[in-house]
Coordinates of C-alpha atoms in Angstrom, one line a residue:
Chain H
X292 CA -174.4 53.9 -56.0
X293 CA -171.1 54.8 -57.6
X294 CA -169.6 57.8 -55.9
X295 CA -167.4 60.8 -56.8
X296 CA -166.4 63.7 -54.6
X297 CA -165.1 67.1 -55.8
X298 CA -164.2 70.4 -54.3
X299 CA -165.1 73.5 -56.3
X300 CA -164.1 76.8 -54.7
X301 CA -165.5 76.8 -51.1
X302 CA -168.1 74.0 -51.8
X303 CA -167.6 70.2 -51.7
X304 CA -169.9 67.9 -53.6
X305 CA -170.7 64.2 -53.2
X306 CA -172.1 62.8 -56.4
X307 CA -173.7 59.4 -56.5
X308 CA -174.8 57.7 -59.7
X309 CA -176.7 54.5 -60.4
X310 CA -174.5 54.1 -63.5
X311 CA -170.7 54.0 -63.6
X312 CA -170.3 55.9 -66.9
X313 CA -171.2 59.4 -65.6
X314 CA -168.8 58.9 -62.7
X315 CA -165.9 58.1 -65.1
X316 CA -166.7 61.2 -67.1
X317 CA -166.8 63.4 -64.0
X318 CA -163.4 62.0 -62.8
X319 CA -161.9 62.8 -66.2
X320 CA -163.4 66.3 -66.4
X321 CA -162.5 67.2 -62.7
X322 CA -159.0 65.5 -62.7
X323 CA -157.3 68.8 -61.7
X324 CA -159.7 69.4 -58.7
X325 CA -159.1 68.4 -55.0
X326 CA -161.2 65.6 -53.5
X327 CA -162.8 66.5 -50.1
X328 CA -163.8 63.9 -47.5
X329 CA -166.7 65.7 -45.8
X330 CA -168.9 67.4 -48.5
X331 CA -171.3 70.3 -48.3
X332 CA -174.0 68.8 -50.6
X333 CA -175.0 65.5 -52.1
X334 CA -176.2 65.0 -55.6
X335 CA -177.8 61.9 -57.0
X336 CA -178.2 60.7 -60.5
X337 CA -180.9 58.1 -60.3
X338 CA -183.3 56.2 -62.6
X339 CA -186.7 57.8 -63.2
X340 CA -188.1 54.3 -62.7
X341 CA -186.8 50.8 -62.4
X342 CA -187.2 50.1 -66.1
X343 CA -185.6 53.4 -67.1
X344 CA -182.4 52.1 -65.5
X345 CA -182.0 49.7 -68.4
X346 CA -184.2 50.7 -71.3
X347 CA -183.7 54.1 -72.8
X348 CA -182.1 55.1 -69.4
X349 CA -183.4 58.4 -68.1
X350 CA -181.6 60.4 -65.3
X351 CA -183.6 62.0 -62.6
X352 CA -181.8 65.1 -61.1
X353 CA -181.9 64.6 -57.3
X354 CA -180.0 65.7 -54.3
X355 CA -180.1 67.4 -50.9
X356 CA -182.0 70.2 -52.6
X357 CA -184.3 69.5 -55.5
X358 CA -186.4 71.5 -57.9
X359 CA -189.9 70.0 -57.9
X360 CA -190.3 70.3 -61.7
X361 CA -186.8 69.4 -62.9
X362 CA -187.2 67.4 -66.1
X363 CA -185.1 64.2 -66.4
X364 CA -182.4 63.9 -69.0
X365 CA -181.3 60.9 -71.2
X366 CA -178.2 59.0 -69.9
X367 CA -176.1 60.5 -72.7
X368 CA -176.6 63.9 -71.0
X369 CA -175.8 62.6 -67.4
X370 CA -172.8 65.0 -67.2
X371 CA -175.2 67.9 -67.8
X372 CA -177.6 66.4 -65.2
X373 CA -174.7 66.4 -62.6
X374 CA -173.8 70.0 -63.4
X375 CA -177.4 71.1 -63.1
X376 CA -177.8 69.3 -59.8
X377 CA -174.7 70.9 -58.4
X378 CA -176.1 74.3 -59.5
X379 CA -179.4 73.6 -57.7
X380 CA -177.5 72.8 -54.5
X381 CA -175.7 76.1 -54.7
X382 CA -178.7 78.1 -55.7
X383 CA -181.0 76.7 -53.1
X384 CA -178.5 75.8 -50.4
X385 CA -175.6 78.2 -50.3
X386 CA -175.9 81.0 -47.6
X387 CA -172.2 81.7 -46.8
X388 CA -171.9 84.3 -49.6
X389 CA -174.2 86.5 -51.7
X390 CA -174.6 84.3 -54.8
X391 CA -174.7 86.1 -58.1
X392 CA -175.6 84.3 -61.3
X393 CA -172.6 85.7 -63.2
X394 CA -169.2 84.9 -64.6
X395 CA -165.9 86.5 -63.4
X396 CA -162.2 86.8 -64.3
X397 CA -159.4 88.4 -62.4
X398 CA -156.3 90.5 -63.1
X399 CA -153.9 92.2 -60.6
X400 CA -156.1 91.0 -57.8
X401 CA -159.2 92.8 -59.2
X402 CA -162.3 91.1 -60.5
X403 CA -164.3 91.7 -63.6
X404 CA -167.9 90.5 -63.1
X405 CA -170.2 89.8 -66.0
X406 CA -173.9 89.1 -65.6
X407 CA -176.8 88.7 -68.0
X408 CA -179.5 86.4 -69.4
X409 CA -178.6 83.1 -70.8
X410 CA -177.2 83.8 -74.3
X411 CA -175.7 87.1 -73.4
X412 CA -172.2 85.5 -73.8
X413 CA -171.0 86.0 -70.2
X414 CA -169.8 82.3 -70.1
X415 CA -168.0 82.5 -73.5
X416 CA -166.4 85.8 -72.6
X417 CA -165.1 84.5 -69.3
X418 CA -163.6 81.5 -71.1
X419 CA -161.9 83.6 -73.7
X420 CA -160.5 86.1 -71.2
X421 CA -159.5 83.2 -69.0
X422 CA -157.2 81.9 -71.8
X423 CA -155.6 85.3 -72.5
X424 CA -153.9 86.5 -69.4
X425 CA -156.8 86.8 -67.0
X426 CA -157.5 84.3 -64.2
X427 CA -160.8 82.5 -64.8
X428 CA -163.0 82.6 -61.6
X429 CA -166.2 81.0 -62.8
X430 CA -168.8 81.1 -65.5
X431 CA -171.9 80.3 -63.4
X432 CA -171.8 81.8 -59.9
X433 CA -169.8 84.6 -58.3
X434 CA -169.7 84.4 -54.5
X435 CA -169.5 87.7 -52.7
X436 CA -168.2 87.7 -49.2
X437 CA -170.8 89.1 -46.8
X438 CA -168.2 91.0 -44.7
X439 CA -165.4 92.0 -47.0
X440 CA -167.3 92.3 -50.3
X441 CA -164.6 90.2 -52.1
X442 CA -165.5 87.8 -54.9
X443 CA -164.7 84.2 -54.2
X444 CA -164.0 82.0 -57.3
X445 CA -166.3 79.1 -58.2
X446 CA -164.3 77.8 -61.2
X447 CA -166.4 74.9 -62.5
X448 CA -165.7 73.5 -66.0
X449 CA -167.0 76.0 -68.5
X450 CA -170.3 75.1 -70.1
X451 CA -169.8 76.0 -73.8
X452 CA -172.8 76.1 -76.0
X453 CA -173.2 75.7 -79.8
X454 CA -171.0 78.2 -81.7
X455 CA -168.8 78.9 -78.7
X456 CA -167.6 75.3 -78.7
X457 CA -165.7 75.7 -82.1
X458 CA -164.5 79.2 -81.1
X459 CA -162.7 77.8 -78.0
X460 CA -161.6 74.6 -79.7
X461 CA -159.6 76.8 -82.1
X462 CA -157.6 78.1 -79.0
X463 CA -157.4 75.3 -76.5
X464 CA -155.9 71.8 -76.6
X465 CA -158.4 69.0 -77.3
X466 CA -157.7 67.1 -74.0
X467 CA -159.2 70.0 -72.0
X468 CA -162.7 69.3 -73.3
X469 CA -165.4 67.0 -72.0
X470 CA -167.6 65.0 -74.4
X471 CA -169.8 66.8 -76.8
X472 CA -173.5 66.5 -75.8
X473 CA -175.8 66.9 -78.7
X474 CA -179.4 68.0 -78.7
X475 CA -179.7 69.1 -75.0
X476 CA -182.4 71.5 -74.0
X477 CA -179.9 74.3 -74.6
X478 CA -178.5 72.9 -77.9
X479 CA -175.0 71.3 -78.1
X480 CA -173.0 71.6 -74.9
X481 CA -169.3 70.8 -74.3
X482 CA -167.4 71.5 -71.1
X483 CA -164.0 73.1 -71.1
X484 CA -161.7 72.4 -68.1
X485 CA -160.4 75.8 -66.8
X486 CA -156.7 76.5 -67.1
X487 CA -154.8 74.6 -64.3
X488 CA -153.8 77.8 -62.5
X489 CA -157.4 78.9 -62.2
X490 CA -158.2 75.6 -60.4
X491 CA -155.0 75.8 -58.3
X492 CA -155.9 79.3 -57.0
X493 CA -159.6 78.7 -56.5
X494 CA -159.3 79.6 -52.8
X495 CA -157.9 83.1 -53.6
X496 CA -160.6 85.9 -53.7
X497 CA -160.4 89.2 -55.7
X498 CA -161.9 92.6 -55.1
X499 CA -164.7 93.5 -57.6
X500 CA -163.5 96.3 -59.9
X501 CA -165.9 96.4 -62.8
X502 CA -169.4 95.1 -63.5
X503 CA -170.5 94.4 -67.1
X504 CA -173.9 93.6 -68.5
X505 CA -173.1 92.1 -71.9
X506 CA -175.7 91.7 -74.7
X507 CA -174.8 89.7 -77.8
X508 CA -176.2 90.5 -81.2
X509 CA -176.3 94.3 -81.3
X510 CA -173.9 97.0 -82.8
X511 CA -171.0 97.7 -80.5
X512 CA -171.9 100.2 -77.8
X513 CA -171.2 101.0 -74.2
X514 CA -173.8 102.5 -71.9
X515 CA -173.7 103.6 -68.3
X516 CA -176.2 101.9 -66.0
X517 CA -177.8 103.8 -63.1
X518 CA -177.1 102.4 -59.6
X519 CA -180.8 101.8 -59.1
X520 CA -180.9 99.7 -62.2
X521 CA -177.7 97.8 -61.3
X522 CA -179.2 97.1 -57.9
X523 CA -182.5 95.8 -59.4
X524 CA -180.8 93.7 -62.0
X525 CA -178.5 92.1 -59.4
X526 CA -181.3 91.2 -57.1
X527 CA -182.7 89.3 -60.1
X528 CA -179.3 87.7 -60.7
X529 CA -179.0 86.6 -57.1
X530 CA -180.4 83.3 -55.9
X531 CA -180.1 84.0 -52.2
X532 CA -180.4 87.8 -51.8
X533 CA -183.8 87.6 -50.1
X534 CA -182.9 84.8 -47.8
X535 CA -179.7 86.5 -46.5
X536 CA -181.8 89.4 -45.2
X537 CA -179.8 92.4 -44.0
X538 CA -176.4 90.8 -44.7
X539 CA -177.4 90.3 -48.3
X540 CA -178.6 93.9 -48.6
X541 CA -175.3 95.3 -47.3
X542 CA -173.2 93.1 -49.6
X543 CA -175.3 94.1 -52.6
X544 CA -175.5 97.8 -51.9
X545 CA -171.8 97.8 -51.2
X546 CA -171.1 96.3 -54.6
X547 CA -173.4 98.8 -56.3
X548 CA -171.8 101.8 -54.6
X549 CA -168.1 100.8 -55.0
X550 CA -168.0 99.2 -58.4
X551 CA -168.6 101.0 -61.8
X552 CA -171.1 99.3 -64.1
X553 CA -171.5 99.4 -67.8
X554 CA -173.8 97.7 -70.3
X555 CA -172.0 96.5 -73.5
X556 CA -173.4 95.4 -76.8
X557 CA -171.4 93.4 -79.3
X558 CA -171.7 91.3 -82.5
X559 CA -168.6 89.1 -82.1
X560 CA -165.9 88.0 -79.7
X561 CA -163.3 90.4 -81.0
X562 CA -165.6 93.4 -80.5
X563 CA -166.4 92.3 -77.0
X564 CA -162.8 91.8 -76.0
X565 CA -161.9 95.2 -77.4
X566 CA -164.7 96.8 -75.3
X567 CA -163.7 94.9 -72.2
X568 CA -160.0 95.9 -72.5
X569 CA -160.9 99.5 -73.2
X570 CA -163.2 99.8 -70.2
X571 CA -160.7 97.9 -68.0
X572 CA -157.8 100.2 -69.0
X573 CA -159.9 103.3 -68.3
X574 CA -160.3 102.2 -64.7
X575 CA -156.6 102.6 -63.9
Chain I
X1107 CA -172.2 51.8 -45.0
X1108 CA -175.3 50.5 -43.1
X1109 CA -176.9 53.8 -41.9
X1110 CA -180.5 54.9 -41.4
X1111 CA -182.4 57.7 -39.8
X1112 CA -181.2 56.6 -36.3
X1113 CA -178.0 58.5 -36.9
X1114 CA -180.0 61.7 -37.0
X1115 CA -182.0 60.7 -33.9
X1116 CA -178.8 59.9 -32.2
X1117 CA -177.1 63.2 -33.0
X1118 CA -180.2 65.1 -31.7
X1119 CA -180.5 63.0 -28.5
X1120 CA -176.8 62.9 -27.6
X1121 CA -174.9 65.5 -29.6
X1122 CA -171.6 64.6 -28.0
X1123 CA -171.6 61.2 -29.7
X1124 CA -170.8 62.9 -33.0
X1125 CA -167.2 63.1 -31.7
X1126 CA -166.8 59.6 -33.0
X1127 CA -168.0 60.3 -36.5
X1128 CA -165.9 59.8 -39.6
X1129 CA -166.5 61.6 -42.9
X1130 CA -169.0 59.1 -44.2
X1131 CA -171.1 59.4 -41.0
X1132 CA -171.0 63.2 -41.2
X1133 CA -172.1 63.1 -44.9
X1134 CA -174.9 60.7 -44.1
X1135 CA -176.1 62.9 -41.1
X1136 CA -176.1 66.0 -43.3
X1137 CA -178.1 64.4 -46.1
X1138 CA -180.6 62.7 -43.9
X1139 CA -181.1 65.8 -41.7
X1140 CA -181.7 67.9 -44.9
X1141 CA -184.2 65.3 -46.1
X1142 CA -186.0 65.4 -42.8
X1143 CA -185.7 69.2 -42.6
X1144 CA -183.9 68.9 -39.3
X1145 CA -180.5 70.3 -40.1
X1146 CA -181.2 73.7 -38.4
X1147 CA -182.2 71.8 -35.3
X1148 CA -179.0 69.7 -35.5
X1149 CA -177.1 73.0 -35.8
X1150 CA -178.7 74.2 -32.6
X1151 CA -178.0 71.0 -30.7
X1152 CA -174.4 70.9 -31.8
X1153 CA -173.7 74.5 -30.8
X1154 CA -170.6 74.7 -28.6
X1155 CA -169.5 71.1 -29.6
X1156 CA -166.3 70.7 -31.5
X1157 CA -166.9 69.6 -35.1
X1158 CA -164.7 69.4 -38.2
X1159 CA -164.4 72.8 -40.0
X1160 CA -166.4 71.7 -43.0
X1161 CA -169.3 70.8 -40.7
X1162 CA -169.0 74.1 -38.9
X1163 CA -169.6 75.9 -42.2
X1164 CA -172.6 73.6 -43.0
X1165 CA -174.1 74.1 -39.6
X1166 CA -173.6 77.9 -39.7
X1167 CA -175.4 77.9 -43.0
X1168 CA -178.3 75.9 -41.5
X1169 CA -178.5 78.5 -38.6
X1170 CA -178.8 81.3 -41.2
X1171 CA -181.6 79.4 -42.9
X1172 CA -183.5 78.7 -39.7
X1173 CA -183.2 82.4 -38.6
X1174 CA -184.6 83.5 -42.0
X1175 CA -187.5 81.1 -41.7
X1176 CA -188.3 82.2 -38.2
X1177 CA -188.3 85.9 -39.2
X1178 CA -190.4 85.2 -42.4
X1179 CA -192.8 83.1 -40.4
X1180 CA -193.4 85.7 -37.7
X1181 CA -193.8 88.4 -40.4
X1182 CA -196.3 86.2 -42.2
X1183 CA -198.2 85.7 -39.0
X1184 CA -198.3 89.4 -38.5
X1185 CA -199.7 89.9 -42.0
X1186 CA -202.4 87.4 -41.2
X1187 CA -203.1 89.2 -37.9
X1188 CA -203.7 92.5 -39.7
X1189 CA -205.9 90.9 -42.3
X1190 CA -208.0 89.1 -39.6
X1191 CA -208.1 92.0 -37.1
X1192 CA -211.9 92.3 -37.4
X1193 CA -212.8 88.6 -37.2
X1194 CA -214.9 87.6 -34.2
X1195 CA -213.0 85.3 -31.8
X1196 CA -209.4 84.2 -31.5
X1197 CA -206.9 83.6 -34.3
X1198 CA -204.7 80.7 -33.0
X1199 CA -201.2 80.1 -34.4
X1200 CA -200.4 76.4 -35.0
X1201 CA -197.2 74.3 -35.2
X1202 CA -193.9 75.9 -36.0
X1203 CA -195.1 79.5 -36.1
X1204 CA -196.8 79.1 -32.7
X1205 CA -193.6 77.7 -31.2
X1206 CA -191.6 80.6 -32.6
X1207 CA -194.1 83.2 -31.5
X1208 CA -194.2 81.7 -28.0
X1209 CA -190.4 81.4 -27.8
X1210 CA -190.6 77.7 -27.1
X1211 CA -187.6 75.3 -27.3
X1212 CA -189.3 73.4 -30.1
X1213 CA -188.7 76.4 -32.4
X1214 CA -184.9 76.5 -32.0
X1215 CA -183.5 75.9 -35.4
X1216 CA -186.8 74.6 -36.6
X1217 CA -187.8 74.6 -40.3
X1218 CA -191.0 76.6 -40.7
X1219 CA -192.9 76.4 -44.0
X1220 CA -196.5 77.4 -44.4
X1221 CA -198.5 79.4 -41.9
X1222 CA -201.1 77.4 -40.1
X1223 CA -203.8 79.1 -38.1
X1224 CA -207.1 78.1 -36.5
X1225 CA -210.3 80.0 -36.2
X1226 CA -213.8 79.0 -34.9
X1227 CA -215.8 77.2 -37.5
X1228 CA -218.5 79.9 -37.6
X1229 CA -215.9 82.5 -38.2
X1230 CA -214.6 80.7 -41.2
X1231 CA -216.6 82.5 -44.0
X1232 CA -215.6 85.9 -42.6
X1233 CA -211.9 84.8 -42.3
X1234 CA -211.9 83.6 -45.8
X1235 CA -213.4 86.8 -47.1
X1236 CA -210.9 88.9 -45.2
X1237 CA -207.9 86.9 -46.4
X1238 CA -209.0 87.1 -50.0
X1239 CA -209.5 90.9 -49.6
X1240 CA -206.0 91.2 -48.3
X1241 CA -204.4 89.4 -51.3
X1242 CA -204.5 85.7 -50.7
X1243 CA -205.6 83.5 -53.6
X1244 CA -206.8 79.9 -54.1
X1245 CA -204.2 77.3 -55.0
X1246 CA -206.6 74.6 -56.1
X1247 CA -209.3 75.9 -58.4
X1248 CA -210.4 72.3 -59.1
X1249 CA -214.1 72.1 -58.1
X1250 CA -213.9 68.5 -56.8
X1251 CA -210.9 69.3 -54.6
X1252 CA -212.5 72.6 -53.4
X1253 CA -215.8 70.9 -52.5
X1254 CA -213.8 68.0 -50.9
X1255 CA -212.0 70.5 -48.6
X1256 CA -215.1 72.4 -47.7
X1257 CA -217.3 69.3 -47.0
X1258 CA -214.9 66.9 -45.3
X1259 CA -211.6 68.6 -44.2
X1260 CA -210.7 70.4 -41.1
X1261 CA -209.2 73.3 -43.1
X1262 CA -210.0 75.6 -46.0
X1263 CA -208.4 74.8 -49.3
X1264 CA -204.8 76.3 -49.1
X1265 CA -204.4 80.0 -50.0
X1266 CA -201.3 81.6 -51.4
X1267 CA -200.5 85.3 -51.0
X1268 CA -200.2 86.8 -54.5
X1269 CA -197.3 89.1 -53.7
X1270 CA -195.3 87.2 -51.0
X1271 CA -196.0 83.7 -52.5
X1272 CA -196.5 82.3 -49.0
X1273 CA -199.1 79.7 -48.2
X1274 CA -201.7 79.8 -45.4
X1275 CA -203.8 76.9 -44.1
X1276 CA -206.9 78.1 -42.2
X1277 CA -208.1 75.3 -39.8
X1278 CA -211.3 75.1 -37.9
X1279 CA -210.4 71.7 -36.3
X1280 CA -207.3 69.6 -35.8
X1281 CA -208.4 66.5 -37.7
X1282 CA -210.5 65.9 -40.9
X1283 CA -214.2 65.8 -40.2
X1284 CA -214.3 62.3 -41.6
X1285 CA -211.7 60.9 -39.1
X1286 CA -213.0 58.8 -36.2
X1287 CA -211.8 60.9 -33.3
X1288 CA -213.9 64.1 -33.0
X1289 CA -211.7 66.6 -31.1
X1290 CA -213.6 69.3 -29.2
X1291 CA -212.4 72.2 -31.3
X1292 CA -214.6 74.7 -29.5
X1293 CA -213.0 73.8 -26.2
X1294 CA -209.5 74.1 -27.7
X1295 CA -210.3 77.6 -28.9
X1296 CA -211.7 78.5 -25.5
X1297 CA -208.6 77.3 -23.7
X1298 CA -206.2 79.0 -26.2
X1299 CA -203.8 81.5 -24.6
X1300 CA -203.6 85.1 -26.0
X1301 CA -200.1 86.5 -26.9
X1302 CA -199.2 90.1 -26.5
X1303 CA -199.7 90.8 -30.2
X1304 CA -203.4 89.8 -30.2
X1305 CA -202.9 86.3 -31.8
X1306 CA -203.2 83.2 -29.6
X1307 CA -201.6 79.8 -29.1
X1308 CA -203.1 76.6 -27.9
X1309 CA -202.9 75.7 -24.2
X1310 CA -199.8 73.6 -23.5
X1311 CA -201.7 70.2 -23.4
X1312 CA -203.6 71.0 -26.5
X1313 CA -200.4 71.9 -28.3
X1314 CA -199.0 68.4 -27.5
X1315 CA -202.3 66.8 -28.5
X1316 CA -202.4 68.7 -31.8
X1317 CA -198.9 67.7 -32.6
X1318 CA -199.6 64.0 -31.8
X1319 CA -202.8 64.0 -33.7
X1320 CA -201.1 65.5 -36.7
X1321 CA -198.4 62.9 -36.5
X1322 CA -200.3 59.7 -35.8
X1323 CA -204.0 60.2 -36.5
X1324 CA -203.7 62.1 -39.8
X1325 CA -200.4 61.9 -41.8
X1326 CA -198.5 59.3 -43.6
X1327 CA -195.7 59.8 -41.1
X1328 CA -193.5 61.8 -43.5
X1329 CA -191.3 64.1 -41.4
X1330 CA -192.0 61.8 -38.5
X1331 CA -188.6 62.5 -36.8
X1332 CA -189.2 66.2 -37.0
X1333 CA -192.7 66.0 -35.5
X1334 CA -191.5 63.7 -32.8
X1335 CA -188.7 66.2 -32.0
X1336 CA -191.4 68.9 -31.5
X1337 CA -193.2 66.5 -29.1
X1338 CA -190.0 65.8 -27.3
X1339 CA -189.3 69.5 -26.8
X1340 CA -192.8 70.3 -25.8
X1341 CA -193.0 67.6 -23.2
X1342 CA -189.5 68.4 -21.9
X1343 CA -190.5 72.1 -21.5
X1344 CA -194.0 71.7 -20.1
X1345 CA -193.4 68.8 -17.7
X1346 CA -194.3 69.6 -14.1
X1347 CA -196.4 68.0 -11.4
X1348 CA -199.8 68.7 -12.9
X1349 CA -198.9 68.4 -16.5
X1350 CA -199.1 64.6 -17.1
X1351 CA -202.5 64.1 -15.5
X1352 CA -203.8 67.2 -17.3
X1353 CA -202.5 65.9 -20.6
X1354 CA -204.1 62.5 -20.0
X1355 CA -207.5 64.0 -19.1
X1356 CA -207.5 66.4 -22.0
X1357 CA -206.4 63.8 -24.6
X1358 CA -209.2 61.5 -23.4
X1359 CA -211.6 64.4 -23.7
X1360 CA -210.6 64.9 -27.4
X1361 CA -210.6 61.2 -28.2
X1362 CA -206.9 61.3 -28.8
X1363 CA -205.4 59.5 -25.9
X1364 CA -204.0 56.7 -28.1
X1365 CA -202.2 59.2 -30.3
X1366 CA -200.9 61.3 -27.4
X1367 CA -199.7 58.3 -25.4
X1368 CA -198.0 56.9 -28.5
X1369 CA -196.3 60.2 -29.1
X1370 CA -195.0 60.4 -25.6
X1371 CA -193.9 56.7 -25.7
X1372 CA -192.0 57.0 -29.0
X1373 CA -190.4 60.3 -28.0
X1374 CA -189.1 58.5 -24.9
X1375 CA -187.8 55.7 -27.0
X1376 CA -186.3 57.7 -29.8
X1377 CA -185.1 60.9 -28.0
X1378 CA -185.0 59.8 -24.4
X1379 CA -187.8 62.1 -23.3
X1380 CA -188.6 61.9 -19.6
X1381 CA -192.2 60.6 -19.3
X1382 CA -194.1 59.0 -16.3
X1383 CA -193.0 55.4 -15.7
X1384 CA -196.5 54.1 -16.1
X1385 CA -196.6 55.5 -19.7
X1386 CA -193.6 53.6 -20.9
X1387 CA -194.9 50.0 -21.5
X1388 CA -194.3 49.3 -25.2
X1389 CA -196.9 48.6 -27.8
X1390 CA -196.2 45.9 -30.4
X1391 CA -196.6 48.5 -33.2
X1392 CA -194.0 50.9 -31.8
X1393 CA -191.1 49.3 -33.5
X1394 CA -192.8 49.6 -36.9
X1395 CA -193.3 53.3 -36.3
X1396 CA -189.7 53.8 -35.5
X1397 CA -188.6 51.8 -38.6
X1398 CA -190.9 54.0 -40.7
X1399 CA -189.6 57.3 -39.1
X1400 CA -186.0 56.3 -39.8
X1401 CA -186.5 54.9 -43.3
X1402 CA -183.6 56.8 -45.0
X1403 CA -180.2 55.7 -46.4
X1404 CA -176.8 57.4 -46.2
X1405 CA -177.8 59.6 -49.2
X1406 CA -181.0 60.8 -47.6
X1407 CA -183.2 58.6 -49.9
X1408 CA -186.4 57.1 -48.6
X1409 CA -186.1 53.3 -48.0
X1410 CA -188.4 50.5 -46.8
X1411 CA -191.0 51.0 -49.6
X1412 CA -193.3 48.3 -48.3
X1413 CA -193.5 49.8 -44.8
X1414 CA -194.1 53.3 -46.4
X1415 CA -196.9 51.8 -48.5
X1416 CA -198.5 50.3 -45.4
X1417 CA -198.4 53.6 -43.6
X1418 CA -199.7 55.4 -46.7
X1419 CA -202.7 53.1 -46.8
X1420 CA -203.2 53.4 -43.1
X1421 CA -203.2 57.3 -43.3
X1422 CA -206.0 57.2 -45.8
X1423 CA -207.9 54.6 -43.9
X1424 CA -207.8 56.8 -40.8
X1425 CA -208.8 59.8 -42.8
X1426 CA -212.2 58.6 -44.1
X1427 CA -214.6 55.7 -44.0
X1428 CA -214.1 52.8 -46.6
X1429 CA -216.8 53.7 -49.1
X1430 CA -215.8 57.3 -49.2
X1431 CA -212.2 56.4 -49.5
X1432 CA -213.0 54.2 -52.5
X1433 CA -214.9 57.0 -54.2
X1434 CA -212.1 59.5 -53.4
X1435 CA -209.4 57.3 -54.8
X1436 CA -211.5 56.5 -57.9
X1437 CA -212.0 60.2 -58.7
X1438 CA -208.3 61.0 -58.1
X1439 CA -207.2 58.0 -60.2
X1440 CA -209.3 59.0 -63.2
X1441 CA -207.3 62.3 -63.6

C-alpha cells in the first residue's frame, strides 16, 4: 500500500492506495496541509478484484467505516473515491462535534453557514465568498462544538461541479486546481485548493451568525424560515444528530435559537452574492 | 510493519504496554479495533492510562459511541418487552443486550448491534404475531429463505422495526436445529434469571455456554476476538469455588463441553483469563483458531484467506449434514 497522511481541521486521515498515482495527486492537492503522525481514520483505495488492479482498474472505497452499497469508481476518478471515503469516515465516525452537511465562511470572527440539497450551490457560494474577503471554512461539513456552539472549520479542497468549474477558473490561478475528472456520477468535478490562509487558520473556530438555505434556479427572493422548520431541516442535514443524544439536541437547539435563518433563491452567482451581503450587513 | 490482530489482544490484556507504541502501532491498533468492533472496549481498558492527545480524542469518541449503543440497546429491549408483555413464559435477553441489562463487565464499552432474544419454542407463533402487531416487519421475503429459517434454524427470520429501523432476532434455541449438538433449550429457559423489568437473562453458566456455542459451534469466527473478550469477562466475573464444576456439568448436559472448554482455553491463551489448571492443556487446533482470530493487517484488512476459507467451510459443515449442505449451497448458488 502506498500511503499518504493529511490533517483537515480537527481530523487526521491515513490514506492507503494500491496504486501510486492517486497518492501523487493527493500530495499535490493537499500540499498546503499539515501531515499528522497518528491519524483518526484510515481510508483504503483498493482493487475490486485482483484482475481489476490491472485491467480497467476499478477502485473500491474502503476504510475504517464503510457504506455497504458504495459503488466502485474507475481509477481515473480515484481522487473522488478518496474524498468520498474521507466523507464517509466523518459522517459515520465523527462524534466530537455536531456534524452538519453544510458549507461555511467567516468574517470578523462570525460564521455564515449555508446548507441545502446537492445542487443548491452552497459549495460554489462558499468558494466564491472565500475568494472575496471571507475566510473559507469548508464546503462539505461544518462541525459545531457541543459545549460552546462554535463552528470549527473543515476546509477540504472545494469540490466544484460542471459550470462552477469555469466560473472559479476565471477568478483563481490555474495551479490551485486539481485534475478535471470527467463523467463522474455527479458530472464533471474539479477540486480547488482553498486560499492558503484558510488552511493556515483551520484550527480557529467562529461563532455562527447567519444560517442560509440557498436554492438555485428561482427568481431572487428572501424568505424567513420558522425555527421549527430550521430545526427539522438541520436534523436532516446532520449525520450524527441522533447518535449524539442529548448533547446533539442541545447543540442544535442552541444554534436554532441564537442564529437567524433565511431561505434565499437566486438565478446566478451575482444575485446570490448581493443577497448574502445584504443579509449580512443587516445583521450589524 | 509486521502487525496482526495480536496487537489488539495485547492492548486489551495489558493496557499499560501501549506506553511503548509509536504512531504506526497506534494507527494499526485503531484500525484493527474498529474492524473487530472493539474500539469502545479498548477505550474502557485504557481509561486512566496516559495516551497521546490524538488517541485520547479517538478513545473519547469511541466511549460516546458505546454509550449511545448501550442506551439504544436497552431502549430496544424495553420496546420488545412491551410488545411481548402477554406472551406465556420468559423473554430472555441474549448477548450484548443481556450483558448491558445485567450490568456485567462484558458490556463495558461493548458494541451492541441487533437485539437478540429467546422465547420457548411453543411461544414462538404468539411472539411473532405480537412483534408484527407492534411494527416489526420481515427482512427476507424470499420463500426459500423463510422456509429455511422456520424448518432448520434456531431463530425466526430477522425482523426490522419499521419506524426505528432496528433488527430483532427471536431465538428458540442457541444452535441451528440441524447442528449435531442438541442443547436443552427448555432447561436453559427454566434456569433463566428474571431481571427487575420483567425480562430475563440466562443463568451464568448458560451465558458462557451460549457465547462459546455461538463462537465455535456455529459461526465462521468473524468477530472472534470480540466474542472471546466476552467470554474472558464472563469467566473473570463469575469464577468462584462452584462455578467451574457447574460450568463443566452444564456444558456436558447441553452437548457443548468441547466448545465451552475451547472457549476457556483460548481466553486463557489470548487474554490471560484465570481458568482451572486442569483445563489448560492445549489442543493441536488451538493455534489455528488464534491465527484465524487475529487475521488482520495494519490497515484492519482481513488476511490469511486460506485459513478463512477453511473456517468458512467448517462453519457450514457444522451447521448441517452433508446432503443438506449440498442442496442449500446449490439453491444459493443458482441465484
